[in-house]
Coordinates of C-alpha atoms and ligand atoms in Angstrom, one line a residue:
X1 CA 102.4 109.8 140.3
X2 CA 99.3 109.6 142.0
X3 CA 97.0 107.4 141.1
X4 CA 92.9 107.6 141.9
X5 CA 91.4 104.0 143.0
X6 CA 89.7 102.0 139.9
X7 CA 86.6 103.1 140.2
X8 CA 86.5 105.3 137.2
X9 CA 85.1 104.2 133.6
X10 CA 85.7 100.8 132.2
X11 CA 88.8 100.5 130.1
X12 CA 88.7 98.6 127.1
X13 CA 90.3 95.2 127.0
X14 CA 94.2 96.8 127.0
X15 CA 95.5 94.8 130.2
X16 CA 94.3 91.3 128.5
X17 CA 97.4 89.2 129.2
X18 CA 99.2 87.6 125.5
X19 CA 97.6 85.1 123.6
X20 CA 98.4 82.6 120.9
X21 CA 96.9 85.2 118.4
X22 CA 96.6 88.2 117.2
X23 CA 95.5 90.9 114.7
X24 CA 96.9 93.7 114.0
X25 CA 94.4 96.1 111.7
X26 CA 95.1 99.8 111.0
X27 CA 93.0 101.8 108.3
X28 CA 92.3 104.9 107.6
X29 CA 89.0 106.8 107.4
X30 CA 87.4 107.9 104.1
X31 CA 86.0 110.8 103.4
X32 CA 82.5 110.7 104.2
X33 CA 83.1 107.3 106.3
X34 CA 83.0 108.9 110.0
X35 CA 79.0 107.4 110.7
X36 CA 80.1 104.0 109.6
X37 CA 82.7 104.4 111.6
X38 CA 81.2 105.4 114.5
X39 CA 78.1 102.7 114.3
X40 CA 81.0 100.0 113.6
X41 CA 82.4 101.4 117.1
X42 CA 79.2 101.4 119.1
X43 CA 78.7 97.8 117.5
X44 CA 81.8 96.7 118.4
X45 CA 81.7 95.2 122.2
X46 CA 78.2 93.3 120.8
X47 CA 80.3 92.0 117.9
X48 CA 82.7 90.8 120.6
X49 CA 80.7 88.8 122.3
X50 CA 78.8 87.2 119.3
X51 CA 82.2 85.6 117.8
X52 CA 83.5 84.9 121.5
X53 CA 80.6 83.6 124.0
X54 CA 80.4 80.5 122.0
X55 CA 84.1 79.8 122.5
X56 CA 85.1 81.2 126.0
X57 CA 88.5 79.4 126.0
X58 CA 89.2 81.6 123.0
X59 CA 89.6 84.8 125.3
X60 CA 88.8 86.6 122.1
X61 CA 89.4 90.4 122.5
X62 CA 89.3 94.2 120.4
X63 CA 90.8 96.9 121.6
X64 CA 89.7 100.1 119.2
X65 CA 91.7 103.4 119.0
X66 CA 91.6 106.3 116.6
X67 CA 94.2 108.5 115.8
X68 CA 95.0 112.1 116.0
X69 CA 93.7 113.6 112.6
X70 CA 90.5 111.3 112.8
X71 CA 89.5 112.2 116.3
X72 CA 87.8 115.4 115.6
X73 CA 86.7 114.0 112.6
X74 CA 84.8 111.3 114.4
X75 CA 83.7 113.1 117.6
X76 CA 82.7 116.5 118.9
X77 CA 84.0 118.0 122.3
X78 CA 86.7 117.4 124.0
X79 CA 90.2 115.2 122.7
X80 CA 92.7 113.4 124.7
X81 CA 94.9 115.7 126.0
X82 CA 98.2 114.3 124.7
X83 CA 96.4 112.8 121.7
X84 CA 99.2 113.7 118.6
X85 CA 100.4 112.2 115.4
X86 CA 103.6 109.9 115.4
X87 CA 106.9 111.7 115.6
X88 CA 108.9 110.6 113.0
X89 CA 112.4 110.2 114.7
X90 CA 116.0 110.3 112.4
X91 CA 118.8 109.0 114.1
X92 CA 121.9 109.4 112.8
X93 CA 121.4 105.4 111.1
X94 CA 118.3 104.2 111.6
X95 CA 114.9 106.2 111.1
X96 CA 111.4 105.8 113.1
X97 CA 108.8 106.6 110.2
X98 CA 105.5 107.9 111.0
X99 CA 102.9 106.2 108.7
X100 CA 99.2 106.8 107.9
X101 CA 96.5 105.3 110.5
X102 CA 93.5 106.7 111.6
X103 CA 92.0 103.5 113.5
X104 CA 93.8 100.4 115.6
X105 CA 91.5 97.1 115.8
X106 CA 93.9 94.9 118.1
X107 CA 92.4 91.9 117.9
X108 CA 93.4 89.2 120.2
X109 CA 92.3 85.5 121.2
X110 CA 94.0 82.0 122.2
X111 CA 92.5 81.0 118.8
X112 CA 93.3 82.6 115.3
X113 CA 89.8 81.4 113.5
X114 CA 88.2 83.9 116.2
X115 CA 90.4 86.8 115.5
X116 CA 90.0 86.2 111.9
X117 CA 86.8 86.1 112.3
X118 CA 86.1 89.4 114.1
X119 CA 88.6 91.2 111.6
X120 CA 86.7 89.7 108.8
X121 CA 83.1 91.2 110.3
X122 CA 84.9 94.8 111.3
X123 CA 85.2 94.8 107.9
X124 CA 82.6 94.1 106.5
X125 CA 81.4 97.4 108.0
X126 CA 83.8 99.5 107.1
X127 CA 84.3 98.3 103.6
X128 CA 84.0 101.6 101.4
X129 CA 84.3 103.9 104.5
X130 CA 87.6 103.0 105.4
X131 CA 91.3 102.3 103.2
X132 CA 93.3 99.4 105.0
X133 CA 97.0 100.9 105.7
X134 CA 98.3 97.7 107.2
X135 CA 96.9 93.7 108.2
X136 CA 99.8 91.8 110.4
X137 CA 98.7 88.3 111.9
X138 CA 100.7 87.5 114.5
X139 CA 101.0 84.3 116.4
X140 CA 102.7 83.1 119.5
X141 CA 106.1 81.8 119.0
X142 CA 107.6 78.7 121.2
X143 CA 107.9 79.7 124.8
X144 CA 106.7 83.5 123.9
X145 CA 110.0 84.2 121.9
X146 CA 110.6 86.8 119.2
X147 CA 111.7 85.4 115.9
X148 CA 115.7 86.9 117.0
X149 CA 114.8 83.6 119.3
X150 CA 114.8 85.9 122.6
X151 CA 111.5 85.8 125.6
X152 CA 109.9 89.1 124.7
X153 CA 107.3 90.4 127.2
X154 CA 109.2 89.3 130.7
X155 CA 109.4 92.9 132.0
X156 CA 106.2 93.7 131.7
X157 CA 104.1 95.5 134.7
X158 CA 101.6 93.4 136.0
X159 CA 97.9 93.9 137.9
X160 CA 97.8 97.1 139.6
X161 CA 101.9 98.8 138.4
X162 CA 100.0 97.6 134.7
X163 CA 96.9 99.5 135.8
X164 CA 98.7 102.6 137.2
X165 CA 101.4 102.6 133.9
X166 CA 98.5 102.1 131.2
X167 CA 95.3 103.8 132.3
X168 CA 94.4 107.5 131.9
X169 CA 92.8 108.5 135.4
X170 CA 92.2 111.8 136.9
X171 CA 95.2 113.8 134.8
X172 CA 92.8 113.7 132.0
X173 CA 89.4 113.2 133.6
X174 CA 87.0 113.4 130.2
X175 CA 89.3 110.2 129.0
X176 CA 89.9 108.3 132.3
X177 CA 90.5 104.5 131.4
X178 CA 91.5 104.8 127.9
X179 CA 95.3 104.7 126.7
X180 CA 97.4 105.7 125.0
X181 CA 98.9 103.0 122.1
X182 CA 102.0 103.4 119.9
X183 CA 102.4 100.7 117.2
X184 CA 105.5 99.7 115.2
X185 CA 105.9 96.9 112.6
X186 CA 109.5 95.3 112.4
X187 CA 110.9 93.6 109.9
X188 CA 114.2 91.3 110.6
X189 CA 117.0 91.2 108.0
X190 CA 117.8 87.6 110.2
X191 CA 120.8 86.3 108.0
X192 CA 122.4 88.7 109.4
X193 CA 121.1 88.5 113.1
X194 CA 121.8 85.2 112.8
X195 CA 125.5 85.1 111.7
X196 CA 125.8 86.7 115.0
X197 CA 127.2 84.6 117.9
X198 CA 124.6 83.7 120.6
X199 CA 126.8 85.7 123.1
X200 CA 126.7 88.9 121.2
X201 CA 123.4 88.8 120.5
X202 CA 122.6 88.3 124.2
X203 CA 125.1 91.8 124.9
X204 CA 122.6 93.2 122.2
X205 CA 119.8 92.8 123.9
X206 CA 120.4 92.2 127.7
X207 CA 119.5 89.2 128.4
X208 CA 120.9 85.6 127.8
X209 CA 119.1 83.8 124.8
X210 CA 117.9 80.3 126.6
X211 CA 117.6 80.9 130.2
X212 CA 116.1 85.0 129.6
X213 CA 118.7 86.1 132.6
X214 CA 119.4 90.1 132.7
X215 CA 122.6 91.6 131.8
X216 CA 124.7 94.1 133.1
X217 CA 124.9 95.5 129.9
X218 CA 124.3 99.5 129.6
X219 CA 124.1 99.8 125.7
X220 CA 121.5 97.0 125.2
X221 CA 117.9 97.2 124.1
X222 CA 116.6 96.3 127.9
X223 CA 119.1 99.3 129.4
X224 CA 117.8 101.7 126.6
X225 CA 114.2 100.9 127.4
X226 CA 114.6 101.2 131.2
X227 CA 113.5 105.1 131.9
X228 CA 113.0 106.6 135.0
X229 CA 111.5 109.9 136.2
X230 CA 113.0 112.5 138.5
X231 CA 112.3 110.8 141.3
X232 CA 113.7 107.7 139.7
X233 CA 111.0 105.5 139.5
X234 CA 110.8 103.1 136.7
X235 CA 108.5 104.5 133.7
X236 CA 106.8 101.4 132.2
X237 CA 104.1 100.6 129.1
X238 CA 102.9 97.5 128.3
X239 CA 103.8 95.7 125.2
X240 CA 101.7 93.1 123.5
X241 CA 104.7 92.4 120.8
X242 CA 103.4 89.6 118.6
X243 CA 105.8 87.6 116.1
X244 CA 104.4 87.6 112.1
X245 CA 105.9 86.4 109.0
X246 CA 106.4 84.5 105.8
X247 CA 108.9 82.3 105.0
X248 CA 108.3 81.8 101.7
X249 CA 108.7 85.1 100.8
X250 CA 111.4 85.6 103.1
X251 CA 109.6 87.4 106.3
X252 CA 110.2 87.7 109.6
X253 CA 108.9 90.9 112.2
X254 CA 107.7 91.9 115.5
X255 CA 104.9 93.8 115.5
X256 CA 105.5 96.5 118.3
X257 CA 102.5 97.5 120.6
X258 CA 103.1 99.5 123.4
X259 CA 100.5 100.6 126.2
X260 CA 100.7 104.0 128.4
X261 CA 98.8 106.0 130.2
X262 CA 100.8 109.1 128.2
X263 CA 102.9 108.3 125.3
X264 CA 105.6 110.4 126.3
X265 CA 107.3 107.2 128.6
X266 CA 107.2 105.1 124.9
X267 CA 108.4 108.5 123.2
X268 CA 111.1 108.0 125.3
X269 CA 112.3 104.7 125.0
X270 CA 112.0 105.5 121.1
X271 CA 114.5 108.5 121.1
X272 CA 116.8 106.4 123.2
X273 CA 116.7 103.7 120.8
X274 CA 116.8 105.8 117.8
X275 CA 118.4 108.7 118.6
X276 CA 120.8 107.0 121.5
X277 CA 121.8 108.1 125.0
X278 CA 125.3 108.5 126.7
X279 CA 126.0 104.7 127.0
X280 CA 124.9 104.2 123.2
X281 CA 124.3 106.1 119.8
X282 CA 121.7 103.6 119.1
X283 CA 120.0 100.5 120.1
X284 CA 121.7 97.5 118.3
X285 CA 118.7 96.0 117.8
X286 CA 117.8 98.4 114.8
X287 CA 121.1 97.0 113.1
X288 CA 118.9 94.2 112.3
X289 CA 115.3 95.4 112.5
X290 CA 113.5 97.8 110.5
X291 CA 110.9 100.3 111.6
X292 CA 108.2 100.3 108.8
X293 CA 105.5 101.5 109.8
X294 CA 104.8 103.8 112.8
X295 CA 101.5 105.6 114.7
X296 CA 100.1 106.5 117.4
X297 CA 96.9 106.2 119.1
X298 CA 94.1 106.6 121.6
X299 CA 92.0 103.9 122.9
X300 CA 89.3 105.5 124.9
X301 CA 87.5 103.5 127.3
X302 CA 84.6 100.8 126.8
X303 CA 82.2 103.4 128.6
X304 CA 83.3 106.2 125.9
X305 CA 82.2 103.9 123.2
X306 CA 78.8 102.7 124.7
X307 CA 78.2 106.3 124.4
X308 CA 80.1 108.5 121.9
X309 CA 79.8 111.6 122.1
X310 CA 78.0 113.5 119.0
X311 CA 79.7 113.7 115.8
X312 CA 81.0 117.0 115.4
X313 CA 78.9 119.7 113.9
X314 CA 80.7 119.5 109.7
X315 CA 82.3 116.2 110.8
X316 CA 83.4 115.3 106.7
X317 CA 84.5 119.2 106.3
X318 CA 87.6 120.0 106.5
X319 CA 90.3 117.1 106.4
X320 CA 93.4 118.4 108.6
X321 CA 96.8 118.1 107.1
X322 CA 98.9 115.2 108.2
X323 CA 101.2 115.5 109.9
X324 CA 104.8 113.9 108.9
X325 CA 103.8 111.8 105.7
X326 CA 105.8 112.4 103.2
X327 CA 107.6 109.2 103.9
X328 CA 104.3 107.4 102.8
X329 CA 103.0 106.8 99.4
X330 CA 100.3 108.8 98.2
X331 CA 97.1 107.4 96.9
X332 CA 96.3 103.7 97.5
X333 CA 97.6 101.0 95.7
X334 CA 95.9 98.4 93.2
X335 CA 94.7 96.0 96.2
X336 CA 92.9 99.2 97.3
X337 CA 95.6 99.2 100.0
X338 CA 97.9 102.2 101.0
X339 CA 101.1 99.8 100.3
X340 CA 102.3 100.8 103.4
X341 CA 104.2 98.6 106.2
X342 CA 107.0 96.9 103.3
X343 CA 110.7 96.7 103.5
X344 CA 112.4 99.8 102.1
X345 CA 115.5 99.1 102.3
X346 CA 116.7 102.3 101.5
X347 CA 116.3 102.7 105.5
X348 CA 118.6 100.1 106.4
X349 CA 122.0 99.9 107.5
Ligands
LIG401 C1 112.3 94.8 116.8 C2 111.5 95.1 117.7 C3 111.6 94.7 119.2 C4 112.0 93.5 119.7 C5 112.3 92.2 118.9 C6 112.1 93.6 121.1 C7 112.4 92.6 122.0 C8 112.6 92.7 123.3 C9 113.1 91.7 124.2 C10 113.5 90.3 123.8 C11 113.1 92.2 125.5 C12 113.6 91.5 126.8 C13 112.5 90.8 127.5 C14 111.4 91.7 128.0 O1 111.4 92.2 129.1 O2 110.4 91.8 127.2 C15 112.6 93.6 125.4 C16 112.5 94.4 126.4 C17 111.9 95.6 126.4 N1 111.5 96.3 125.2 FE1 111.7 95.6 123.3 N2 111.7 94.9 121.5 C18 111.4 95.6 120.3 C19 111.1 96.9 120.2 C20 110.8 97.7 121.3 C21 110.4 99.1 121.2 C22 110.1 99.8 119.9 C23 110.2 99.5 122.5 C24 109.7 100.8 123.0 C25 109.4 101.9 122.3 C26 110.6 98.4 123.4 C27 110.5 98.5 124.7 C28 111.0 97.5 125.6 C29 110.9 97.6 127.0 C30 110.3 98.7 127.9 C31 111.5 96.4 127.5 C32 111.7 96.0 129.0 C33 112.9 96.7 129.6 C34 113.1 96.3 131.0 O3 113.7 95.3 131.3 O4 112.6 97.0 131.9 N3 110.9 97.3 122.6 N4 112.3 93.9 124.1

């Protein structure tokens, strides 16, 4: 694919590299809640800098992104081109969900006071215009392992192949330099990871556990997620996985983030791992990992937020129907939450 030279709008912080800390907020917008909304948008790169100047070793970051049923709520014109909701995915043993989300705050710094503290004023804004579908904190674990103990992140594109997989340029021109951002939270049944030998996990997911070596291995989770195009170059996102958890009440994810410049290269990756290829009828990984929650996104560049374009004309109108929900409870729960992003079992293995 061709690419134009980077001299197109400013993206939004999506090629920050990992931090110690994350946050991981996904609501949904009220009816009647679009202005807040959009003022909390506009606000939100001067919000930015007021928790993060002070502390510039925090690297303190917020990628925003609105889903496909809000967008034409929020904004008038034109929409992302390959702006859609989730595709809920059934393999024949394991099933993607699609879950509610009209707005991603990916919050990110080397410190978690600072991304608790930016979380904590987003929401202040948006309390009362907005229903909170799902709050993950995630946090660096050891030498950037997931909690199955394995390096995740090692594959990831870097400087300009990150640019070029990640950034919408002239394919799209209206939404150059935004992205497109799938999000997945995982949760680990690790007794049973865990009772599997080191070896077998390694044949699970492609590499060796300690020393992160690739495998030869054409049914893992690294062979799954390799995709090419016709020409056979290598198809890449970028994922900002961060671990979360709570032992005491026995949890243990990944929370899935994936970057790309169209979300049909993570699409991909997600039918091979749910729906399985030649080499595999599934990726192993989901044995022992559950999908709970899943959405898509668009994160539209820093310029289109320092000057969004005009609500449209009967913005709080007409509400569109979603999309695949039925999975998802209806109605919020009693902590004013939509209860979404638990383990239902009934899903598993
Ligand atoms: C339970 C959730 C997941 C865990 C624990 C996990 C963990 C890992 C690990 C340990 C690696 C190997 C090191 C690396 O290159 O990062 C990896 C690679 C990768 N994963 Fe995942 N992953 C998860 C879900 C996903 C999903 C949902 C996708 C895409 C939709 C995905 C896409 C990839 C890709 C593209 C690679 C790199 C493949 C290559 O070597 O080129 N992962 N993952």
């Amino acid at each position: 694919m061709t690419v134009e030279p980077a001299t197109g709008p400013e993206p939004q912080s999506v090629l920050s590299p990992l931090t110690t800390a994350a946050i991981f907020l996904v609501a949904t917008v009220d009816e009647g809640g679009e202005q807040s909304v959009r003022d909390l948008l506009a606000d939100l790169p001067g919000l930015q800098r007021s928790y993060g100047f002070g502390a510039p070793d925090g690297r303190l970051s917020c990628v925003a992104a609105v889903g496909s049923d809000a967008w034409g709520r929020l904004f008038g014109g034109p929409r992302p081109a390959e702006l859609h909701p989730f595709e809920e995915l059934a393999g024949r043993r394991h099933r993607a969900v699609s879950t509610p989300g009209d707005l991603l705050f990916h919050i990110r710094a080397t410190r978690q006071d600072l991304c608790f503290g930016l979380a904590a004023e987003i929401m202040d804004r948006l309390r009362g215009s907005v229903t909170v579908a799902d709050e993950v904190q995630g946090f660096k674990y050891l030498d950037v392992r997931d909690l199955m103990g394995f390096v995740d992140g090692t594959e990831n594109p870097q400087g300009r192949a990150a640019v070029d997989a990640v950034l919408v340029a002239g394919e799209d021109a209206d939404f150059a330099g935004g992205s497109y951002v799938i999000v997945q939270k995982y949760l680990h049944d690790l007794d049973a990871w865990n009772a599997l030998p080191v070896e077998a996990q390694e044949k699970v997911i492609g590499r060796t556990k300690l020393t992160n070596v690739e495998l030869d291995e054409p049914a893992s989770h690294v062979s799954l997620n390799t995709v090419t195009d016709e020409d056979g170059e290598e198809r890449q996102i970028l994922r900002d996985n961060m671990p979360f958890g709570s032992p005491g009440r026995g949890e243990f994810g990944t929370y899935f983030i994936g970057y790309s410049r169209t979300p049909e290269v993570t699409e991909e990756m997600l039918r091979n791992m749910f729906l399985g290829t030649p080499d595999a009828t599934h990726d192993r990984i989901l044995d022992f990992s559950t999908a709970v929650t899943g959405t898509l996104f668009f994160a539209p560049s820093a310029d289109f937020l320092d000057d969004l374009p005009e609500p449209p004309a009967a913005a709080a109108a007409e509400r569109p129907v979603p999309h695949t929900r039925t999975e998802s409870p209806e109605g919020t729960g009693a902590d004013g939450t939509l209860g979404i992003g638990d383990l239902n079992r009934s899903t598993a293995p």
